[in-house]
GROMACS .gro file of C-alpha atoms in nm:
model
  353
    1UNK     CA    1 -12.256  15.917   8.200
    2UNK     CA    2 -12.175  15.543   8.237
    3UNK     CA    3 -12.017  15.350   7.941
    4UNK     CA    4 -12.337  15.347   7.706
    5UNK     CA    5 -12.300  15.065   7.452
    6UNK     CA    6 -12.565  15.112   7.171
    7UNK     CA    7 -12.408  14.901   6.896
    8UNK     CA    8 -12.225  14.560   6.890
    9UNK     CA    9 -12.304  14.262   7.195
   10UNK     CA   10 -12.204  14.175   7.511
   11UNK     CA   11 -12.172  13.815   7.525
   12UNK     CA   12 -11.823  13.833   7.665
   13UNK     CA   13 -12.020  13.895   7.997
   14UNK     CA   14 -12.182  13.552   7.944
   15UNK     CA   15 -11.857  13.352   7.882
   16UNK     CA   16 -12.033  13.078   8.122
   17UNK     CA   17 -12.347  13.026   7.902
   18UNK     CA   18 -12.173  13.066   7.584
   19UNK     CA   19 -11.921  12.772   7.685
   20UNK     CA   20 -12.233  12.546   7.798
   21UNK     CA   21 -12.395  12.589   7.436
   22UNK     CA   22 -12.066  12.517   7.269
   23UNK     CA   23 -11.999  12.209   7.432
   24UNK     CA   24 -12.342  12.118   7.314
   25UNK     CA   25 -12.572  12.174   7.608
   26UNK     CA   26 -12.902  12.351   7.584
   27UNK     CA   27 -12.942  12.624   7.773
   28UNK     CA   28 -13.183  12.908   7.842
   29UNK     CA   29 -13.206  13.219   7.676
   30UNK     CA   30 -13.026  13.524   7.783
   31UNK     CA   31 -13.233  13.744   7.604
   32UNK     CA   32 -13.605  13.758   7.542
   33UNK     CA   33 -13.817  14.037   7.365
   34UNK     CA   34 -14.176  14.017   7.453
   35UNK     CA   35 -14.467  14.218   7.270
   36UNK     CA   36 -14.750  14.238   7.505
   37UNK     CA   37 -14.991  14.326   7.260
   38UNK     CA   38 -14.961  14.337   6.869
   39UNK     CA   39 -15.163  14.643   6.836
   40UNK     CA   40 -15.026  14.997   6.790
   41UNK     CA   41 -15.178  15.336   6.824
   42UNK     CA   42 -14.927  15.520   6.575
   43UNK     CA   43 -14.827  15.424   6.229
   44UNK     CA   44 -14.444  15.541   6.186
   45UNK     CA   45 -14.415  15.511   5.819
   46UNK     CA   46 -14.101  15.340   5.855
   47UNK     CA   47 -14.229  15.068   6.094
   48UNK     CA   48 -14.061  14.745   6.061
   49UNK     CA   49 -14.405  14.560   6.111
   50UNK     CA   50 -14.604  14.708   5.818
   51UNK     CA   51 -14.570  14.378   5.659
   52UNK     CA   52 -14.808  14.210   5.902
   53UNK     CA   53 -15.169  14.335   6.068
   54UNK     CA   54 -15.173  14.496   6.368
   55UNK     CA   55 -15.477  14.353   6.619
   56UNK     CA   56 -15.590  14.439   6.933
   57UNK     CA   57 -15.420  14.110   7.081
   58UNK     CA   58 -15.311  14.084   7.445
   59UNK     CA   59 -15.071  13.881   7.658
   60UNK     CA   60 -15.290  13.760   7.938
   61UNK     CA   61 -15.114  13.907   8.273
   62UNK     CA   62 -15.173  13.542   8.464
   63UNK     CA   63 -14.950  13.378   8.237
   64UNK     CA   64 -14.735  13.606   8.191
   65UNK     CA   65 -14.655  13.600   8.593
   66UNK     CA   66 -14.624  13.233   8.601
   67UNK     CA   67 -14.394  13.235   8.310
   68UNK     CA   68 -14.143  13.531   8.438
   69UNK     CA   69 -14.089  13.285   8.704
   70UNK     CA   70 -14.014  13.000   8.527
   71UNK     CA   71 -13.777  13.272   8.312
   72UNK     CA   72 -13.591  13.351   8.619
   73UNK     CA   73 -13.575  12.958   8.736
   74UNK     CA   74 -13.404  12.875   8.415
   75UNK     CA   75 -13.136  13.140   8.405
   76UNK     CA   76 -13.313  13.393   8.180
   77UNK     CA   77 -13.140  13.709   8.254
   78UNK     CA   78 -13.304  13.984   8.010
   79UNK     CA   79 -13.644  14.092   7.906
   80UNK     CA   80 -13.736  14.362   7.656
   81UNK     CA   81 -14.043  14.467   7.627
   82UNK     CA   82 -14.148  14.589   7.288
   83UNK     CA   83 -14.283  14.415   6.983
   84UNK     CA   84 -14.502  14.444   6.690
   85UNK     CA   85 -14.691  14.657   6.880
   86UNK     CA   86 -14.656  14.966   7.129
   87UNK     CA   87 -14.661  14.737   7.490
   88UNK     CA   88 -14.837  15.055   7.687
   89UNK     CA   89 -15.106  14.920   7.477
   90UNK     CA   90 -15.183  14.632   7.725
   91UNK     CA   91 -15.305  14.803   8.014
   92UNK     CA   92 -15.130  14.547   8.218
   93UNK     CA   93 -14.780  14.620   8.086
   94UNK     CA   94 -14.677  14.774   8.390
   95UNK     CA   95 -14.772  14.490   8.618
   96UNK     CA   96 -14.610  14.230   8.395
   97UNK     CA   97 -14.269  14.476   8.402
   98UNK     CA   98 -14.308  14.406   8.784
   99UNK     CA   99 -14.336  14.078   8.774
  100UNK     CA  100 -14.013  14.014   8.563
  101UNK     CA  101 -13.807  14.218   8.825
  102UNK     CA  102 -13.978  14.036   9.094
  103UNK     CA  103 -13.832  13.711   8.986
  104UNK     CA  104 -13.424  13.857   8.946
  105UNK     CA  105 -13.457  13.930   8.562
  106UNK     CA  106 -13.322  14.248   8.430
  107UNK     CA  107 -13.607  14.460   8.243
  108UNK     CA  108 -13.657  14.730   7.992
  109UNK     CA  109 -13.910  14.886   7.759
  110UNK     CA  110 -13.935  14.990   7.393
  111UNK     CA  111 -14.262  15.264   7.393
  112UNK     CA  112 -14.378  15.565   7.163
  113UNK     CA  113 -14.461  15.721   7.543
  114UNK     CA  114 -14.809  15.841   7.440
  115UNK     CA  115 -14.967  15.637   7.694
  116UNK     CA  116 -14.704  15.680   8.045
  117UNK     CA  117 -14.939  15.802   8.303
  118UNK     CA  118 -14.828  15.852   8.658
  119UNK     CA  119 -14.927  15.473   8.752
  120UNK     CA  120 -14.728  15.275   8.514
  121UNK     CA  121 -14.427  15.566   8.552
  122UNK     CA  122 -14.400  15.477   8.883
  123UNK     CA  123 -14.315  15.108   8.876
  124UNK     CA  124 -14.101  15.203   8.505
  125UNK     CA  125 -13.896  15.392   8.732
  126UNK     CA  126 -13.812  15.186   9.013
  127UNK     CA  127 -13.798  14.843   8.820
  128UNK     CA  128 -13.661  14.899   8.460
  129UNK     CA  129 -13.296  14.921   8.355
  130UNK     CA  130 -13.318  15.141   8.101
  131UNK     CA  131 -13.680  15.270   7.908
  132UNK     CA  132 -13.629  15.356   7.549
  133UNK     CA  133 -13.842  15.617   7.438
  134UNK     CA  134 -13.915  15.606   7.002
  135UNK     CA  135 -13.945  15.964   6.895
  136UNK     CA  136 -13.873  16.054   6.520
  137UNK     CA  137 -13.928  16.454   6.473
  138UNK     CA  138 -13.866  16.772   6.641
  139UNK     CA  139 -14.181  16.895   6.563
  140UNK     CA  140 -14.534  16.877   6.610
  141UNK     CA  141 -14.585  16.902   6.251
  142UNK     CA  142 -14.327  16.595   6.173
  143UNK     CA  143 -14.392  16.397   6.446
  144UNK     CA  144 -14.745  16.378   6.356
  145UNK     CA  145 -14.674  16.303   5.980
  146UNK     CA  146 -14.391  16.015   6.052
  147UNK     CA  147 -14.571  15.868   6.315
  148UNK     CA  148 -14.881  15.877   6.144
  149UNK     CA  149 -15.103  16.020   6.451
  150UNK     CA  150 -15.256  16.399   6.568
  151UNK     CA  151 -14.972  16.633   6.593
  152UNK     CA  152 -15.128  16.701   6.984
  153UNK     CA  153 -14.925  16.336   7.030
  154UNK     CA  154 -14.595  16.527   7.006
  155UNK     CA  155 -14.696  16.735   7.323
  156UNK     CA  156 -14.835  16.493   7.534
  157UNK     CA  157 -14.515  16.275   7.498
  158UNK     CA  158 -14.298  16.551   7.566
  159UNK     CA  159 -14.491  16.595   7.901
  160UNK     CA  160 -14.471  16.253   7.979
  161UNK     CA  161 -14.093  16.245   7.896
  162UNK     CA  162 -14.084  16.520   8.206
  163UNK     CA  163 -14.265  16.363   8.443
  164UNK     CA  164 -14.044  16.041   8.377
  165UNK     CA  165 -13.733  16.295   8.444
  166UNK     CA  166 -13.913  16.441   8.742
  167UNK     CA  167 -13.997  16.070   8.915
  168UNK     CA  168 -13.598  15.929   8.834
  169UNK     CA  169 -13.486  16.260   8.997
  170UNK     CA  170 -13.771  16.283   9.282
  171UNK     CA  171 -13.672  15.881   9.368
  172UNK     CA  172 -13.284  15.839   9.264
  173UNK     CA  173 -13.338  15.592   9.023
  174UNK     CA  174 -13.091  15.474   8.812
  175UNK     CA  175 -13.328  15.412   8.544
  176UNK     CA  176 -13.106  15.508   8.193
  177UNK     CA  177 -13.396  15.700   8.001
  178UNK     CA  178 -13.311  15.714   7.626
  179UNK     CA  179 -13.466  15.846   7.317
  180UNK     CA  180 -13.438  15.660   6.975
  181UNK     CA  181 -13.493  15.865   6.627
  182UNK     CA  182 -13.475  15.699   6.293
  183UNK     CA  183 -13.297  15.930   6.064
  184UNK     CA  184 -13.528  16.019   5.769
  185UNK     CA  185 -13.543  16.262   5.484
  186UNK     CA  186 -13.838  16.363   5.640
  187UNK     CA  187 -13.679  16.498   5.933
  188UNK     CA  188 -13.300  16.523   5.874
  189UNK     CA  189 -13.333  16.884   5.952
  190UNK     CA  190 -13.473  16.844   6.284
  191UNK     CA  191 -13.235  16.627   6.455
  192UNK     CA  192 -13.070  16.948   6.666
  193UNK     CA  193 -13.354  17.066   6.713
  194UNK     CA  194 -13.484  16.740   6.886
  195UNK     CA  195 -13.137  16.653   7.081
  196UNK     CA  196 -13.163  17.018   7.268
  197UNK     CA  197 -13.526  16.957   7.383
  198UNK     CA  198 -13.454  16.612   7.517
  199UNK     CA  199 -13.151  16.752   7.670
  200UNK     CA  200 -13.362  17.034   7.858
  201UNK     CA  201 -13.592  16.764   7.979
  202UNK     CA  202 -13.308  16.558   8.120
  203UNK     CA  203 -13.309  16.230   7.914
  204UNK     CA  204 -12.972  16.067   7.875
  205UNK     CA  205 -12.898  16.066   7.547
  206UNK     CA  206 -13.066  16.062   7.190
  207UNK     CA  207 -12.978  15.776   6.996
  208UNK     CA  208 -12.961  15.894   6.591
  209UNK     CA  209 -12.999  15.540   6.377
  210UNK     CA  210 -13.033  15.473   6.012
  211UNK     CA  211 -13.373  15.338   5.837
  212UNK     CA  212 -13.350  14.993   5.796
  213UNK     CA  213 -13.567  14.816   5.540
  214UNK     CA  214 -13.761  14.503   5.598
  215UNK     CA  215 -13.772  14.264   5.260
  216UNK     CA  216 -14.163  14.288   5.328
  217UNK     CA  217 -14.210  14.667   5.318
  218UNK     CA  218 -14.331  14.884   5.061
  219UNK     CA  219 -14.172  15.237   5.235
  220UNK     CA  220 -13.822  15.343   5.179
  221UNK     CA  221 -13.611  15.641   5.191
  222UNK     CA  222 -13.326  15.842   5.073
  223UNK     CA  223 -13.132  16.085   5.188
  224UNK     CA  224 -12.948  16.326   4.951
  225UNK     CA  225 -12.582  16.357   5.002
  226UNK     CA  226 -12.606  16.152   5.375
  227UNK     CA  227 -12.219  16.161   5.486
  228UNK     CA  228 -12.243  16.560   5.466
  229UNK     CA  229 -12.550  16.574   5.711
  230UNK     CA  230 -12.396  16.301   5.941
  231UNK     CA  231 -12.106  16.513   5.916
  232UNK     CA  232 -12.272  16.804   6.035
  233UNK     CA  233 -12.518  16.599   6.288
  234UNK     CA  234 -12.190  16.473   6.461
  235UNK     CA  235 -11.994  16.767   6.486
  236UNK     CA  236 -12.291  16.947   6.661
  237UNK     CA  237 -12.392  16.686   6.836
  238UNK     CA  238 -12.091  16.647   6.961
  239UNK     CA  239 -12.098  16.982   7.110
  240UNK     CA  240 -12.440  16.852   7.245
  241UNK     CA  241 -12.328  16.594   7.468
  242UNK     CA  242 -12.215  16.673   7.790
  243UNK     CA  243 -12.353  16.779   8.136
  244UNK     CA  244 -12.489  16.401   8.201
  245UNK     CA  245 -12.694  16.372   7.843
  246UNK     CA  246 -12.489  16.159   7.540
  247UNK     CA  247 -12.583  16.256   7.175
  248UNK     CA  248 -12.515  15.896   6.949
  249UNK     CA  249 -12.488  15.956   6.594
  250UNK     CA  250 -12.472  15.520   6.527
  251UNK     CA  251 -12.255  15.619   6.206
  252UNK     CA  252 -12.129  15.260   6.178
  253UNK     CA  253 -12.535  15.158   6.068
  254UNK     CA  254 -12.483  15.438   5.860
  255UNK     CA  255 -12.193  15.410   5.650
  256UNK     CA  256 -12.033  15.058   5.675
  257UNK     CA  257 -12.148  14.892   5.354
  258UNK     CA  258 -12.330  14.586   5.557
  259UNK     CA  259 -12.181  14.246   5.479
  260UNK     CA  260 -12.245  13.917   5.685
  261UNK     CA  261 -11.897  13.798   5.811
  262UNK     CA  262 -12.086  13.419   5.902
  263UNK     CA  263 -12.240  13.171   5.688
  264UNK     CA  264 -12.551  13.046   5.988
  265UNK     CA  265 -12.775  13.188   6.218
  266UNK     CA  266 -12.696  13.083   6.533
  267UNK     CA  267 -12.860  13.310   6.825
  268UNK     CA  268 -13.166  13.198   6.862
  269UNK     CA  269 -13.029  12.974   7.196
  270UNK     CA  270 -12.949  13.314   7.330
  271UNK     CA  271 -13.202  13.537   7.204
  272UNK     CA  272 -13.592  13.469   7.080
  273UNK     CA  273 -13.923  13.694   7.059
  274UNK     CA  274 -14.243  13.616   7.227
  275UNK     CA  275 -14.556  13.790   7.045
  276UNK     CA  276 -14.877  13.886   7.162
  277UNK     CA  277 -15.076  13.559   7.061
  278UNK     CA  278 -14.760  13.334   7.305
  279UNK     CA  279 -14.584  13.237   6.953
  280UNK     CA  280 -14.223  13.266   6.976
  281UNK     CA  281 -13.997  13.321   6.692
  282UNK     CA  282 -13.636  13.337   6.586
  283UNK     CA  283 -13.621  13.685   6.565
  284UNK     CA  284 -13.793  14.002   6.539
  285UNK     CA  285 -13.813  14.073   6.165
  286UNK     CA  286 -13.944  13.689   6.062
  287UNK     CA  287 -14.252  13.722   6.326
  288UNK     CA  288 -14.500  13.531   6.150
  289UNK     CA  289 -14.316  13.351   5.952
  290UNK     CA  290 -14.375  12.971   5.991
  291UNK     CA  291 -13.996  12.842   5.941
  292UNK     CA  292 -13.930  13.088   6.231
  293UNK     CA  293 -14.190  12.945   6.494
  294UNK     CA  294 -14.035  12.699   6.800
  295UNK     CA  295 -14.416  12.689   6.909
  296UNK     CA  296 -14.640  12.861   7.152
  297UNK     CA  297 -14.560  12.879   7.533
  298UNK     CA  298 -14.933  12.946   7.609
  299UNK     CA  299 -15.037  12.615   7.767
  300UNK     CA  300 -14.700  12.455   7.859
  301UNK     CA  301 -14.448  12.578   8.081
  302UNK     CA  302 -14.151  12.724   7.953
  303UNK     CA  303 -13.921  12.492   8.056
  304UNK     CA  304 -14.119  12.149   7.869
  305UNK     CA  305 -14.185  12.422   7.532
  306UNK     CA  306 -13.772  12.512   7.527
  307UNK     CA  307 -13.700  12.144   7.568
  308UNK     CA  308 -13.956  12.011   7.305
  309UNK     CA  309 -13.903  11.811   6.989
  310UNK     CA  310 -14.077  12.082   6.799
  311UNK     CA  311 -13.845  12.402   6.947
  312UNK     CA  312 -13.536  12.221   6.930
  313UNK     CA  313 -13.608  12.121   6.583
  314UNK     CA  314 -13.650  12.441   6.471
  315UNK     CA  315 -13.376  12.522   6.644
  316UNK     CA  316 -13.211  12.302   6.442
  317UNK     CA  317 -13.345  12.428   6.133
  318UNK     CA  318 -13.275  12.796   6.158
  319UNK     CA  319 -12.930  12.693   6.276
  320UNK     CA  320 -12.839  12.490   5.980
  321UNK     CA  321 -13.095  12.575   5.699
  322UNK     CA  322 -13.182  12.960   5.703
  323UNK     CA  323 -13.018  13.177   5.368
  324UNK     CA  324 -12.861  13.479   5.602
  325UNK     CA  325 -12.789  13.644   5.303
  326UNK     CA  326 -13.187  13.731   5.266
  327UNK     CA  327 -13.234  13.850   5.585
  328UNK     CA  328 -13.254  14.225   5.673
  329UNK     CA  329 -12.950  14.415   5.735
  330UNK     CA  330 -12.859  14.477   6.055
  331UNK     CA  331 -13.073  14.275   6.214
  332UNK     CA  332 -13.069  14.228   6.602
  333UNK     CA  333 -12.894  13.907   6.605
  334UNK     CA  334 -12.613  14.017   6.371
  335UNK     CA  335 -12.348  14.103   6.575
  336UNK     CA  336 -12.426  13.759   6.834
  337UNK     CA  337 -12.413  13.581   6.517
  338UNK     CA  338 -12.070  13.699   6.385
  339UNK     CA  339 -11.966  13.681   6.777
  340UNK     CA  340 -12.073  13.294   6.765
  341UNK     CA  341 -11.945  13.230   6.418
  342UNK     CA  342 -11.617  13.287   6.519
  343UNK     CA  343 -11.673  13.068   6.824
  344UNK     CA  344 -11.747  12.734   6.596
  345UNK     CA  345 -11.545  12.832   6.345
  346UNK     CA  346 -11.228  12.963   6.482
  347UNK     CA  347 -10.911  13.070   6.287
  348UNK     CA  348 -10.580  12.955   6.297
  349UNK     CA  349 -10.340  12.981   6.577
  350UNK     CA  350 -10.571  13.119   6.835
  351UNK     CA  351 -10.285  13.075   7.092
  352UNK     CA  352 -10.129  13.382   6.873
  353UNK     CA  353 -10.373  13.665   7.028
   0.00000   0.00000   0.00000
């Protein structure tokens, strides 16, 4: 399949905007993740969010149109969906993926898949670059105990994976379909068994990723003796790959002993999260968090909120003032942060490459 890159960033594909912020310009985003609604309808006992509430909270679809636009005026050039919350949640989700394509921005979506019906699969498939499905157990069993919902869950989103198959095949999308499992002790021994049935269905490829612990949460997990079962998960899952279906065993989350290489947090030009309510934060993991919040893009445009006193200020702040070193591991932003570190803060002799 084409060069799947899971880990890492690609800013050396946006040498243009990443010379206009170092000489000291503002300039839009690259990235955006958007959570269309802060509710969920499972409750993965790993979730990230656990710190905060989850309420029924939607992104109204009228703004969201008129603010994809100004997001593809300014140079925006990526939208996740996904969240505190599952986005199939807000019944308009599909209309607001539409919209973002409509106006030259690259899309994708972050779901659990319980709620893909043959509407919203039909506009997933011919507008998104890649959809991202979360599924944590190869069986019914599991998956209803890790995500914390009936068992009959596990079923329905394996149908729905196939009919997302069937509509990328029927249409000749290029659509990349993926499926993300967190690693657990609860279902170590059902990784195989997972990466053949996704590989029947046609998905291409199973992405295998450590649990990764937010400061804020009161779940955590171990895994006894974890480089012999990534040992074994890679060697068969290398055998697994093949025949247009990739299995990704993300062993450098696994076994690199995580250490920050820069001293600031410097992505948020490049990268922010919108939630549910219009707030938009730093980053992912400090939604709700007050030091974190350049404002709400409700009832301004985009353009006037980015270029206010009170975003650039906290800009400023999380720039300059945030303790990296208490900030979760592995964090989205980490590797664009390390990328940009060196950038400011080059070494020696650069004309020695």
């Amino acid at each position: 399949m084409a060069n799947l890159q899971l880990d890492g960033n690609k800013l050396l594909h946006h040498l243009d905007r990443v010379n206009e912020w170092n000489r000291g310009n503002t300039i839009a985003p690259i990235y955006i993740a958007f959570s269309p609604t802060s509710f969920c309808n499972h409750h993965c006992i790993f979730c990230v969010y656990h710190y905060k509430e989850f309420k029924p909270i939607f992104f109204p679809l009228k703004r969201y149109q008129e603010m994809s636009q100004e997001w593809g005026l300014m140079g925006v050039r990526s939208v996740f969906f996904a969240g505190d919350g599952d986005p199939l949640l807000n019944k308009q989700c599909h209309e607001m993926v539409a919209a973002t394509k409509a106006n030259g921005i690259d899309v994708s979506l972050n779901t659990n898949a319980r709620l893909l019906n043959d509407k919203n699969i039909g506009i997933f498939v011919r507008d998104l670059s890649f959809i991202r499905i979360s599924l944590n157990a190869g069986t019914r069993e599991t998956y209803g105990k890790v995500h914390g919902t009936q068992e009959g869950d596990f079923d329905a989103v394996i149908a729905n994976l196939r009919k997302l198959v069937e509509e990328k095949r029927r249409t000749g999308s290029d659509i990349t379909i993926g499926v993300q499992c967190v690693l657990l002790s609860h279902n170590q021994d059902e990784i195989l068994t997972l990466a053949s049935l996704v590989k029947e269905i046609g998905v291409d490829y199973l992405s295998v990723k450590p649990f990764l612990k937010h400061p804020d949460i009161k779940f955590d997990d171990n895994i006894e003796d974890l480089s012999t079962v990534l040992d074994n998960l890679n060697e068969a899952g290398t055998k697994l790959s093949g025949d247009g279906f990739n299995f990704v065993l993300r062993k450098t989350l696994f076994l690199n002993k995580f250490e920050r290489k820069y001293k600031k947090c410097l992505s948020t030009d490049f990268m922010i999260e919108v939630d549910a309510t219009g707030d938009v934060y730093s980053c992912g993991p400090h939604i709700g968090n007050p030091e974190h919040k350049l404002g709400n893009i409700l009832n301004s445009t985009f353009k006037d909120f980015w270029e206010s006193e009170e975003a650039q200020k906290v800009r400023n702040h999380v720039s300059c003032n945030v303790d990296v070193s208490k900030c979760m591991p592995f964090c989205r932003p980490d590797s664009v942060n390390e990328f940009l570190w060196q950038i400011k803060n080059p070494p020696q002799h650069v004309n020695y490459i």
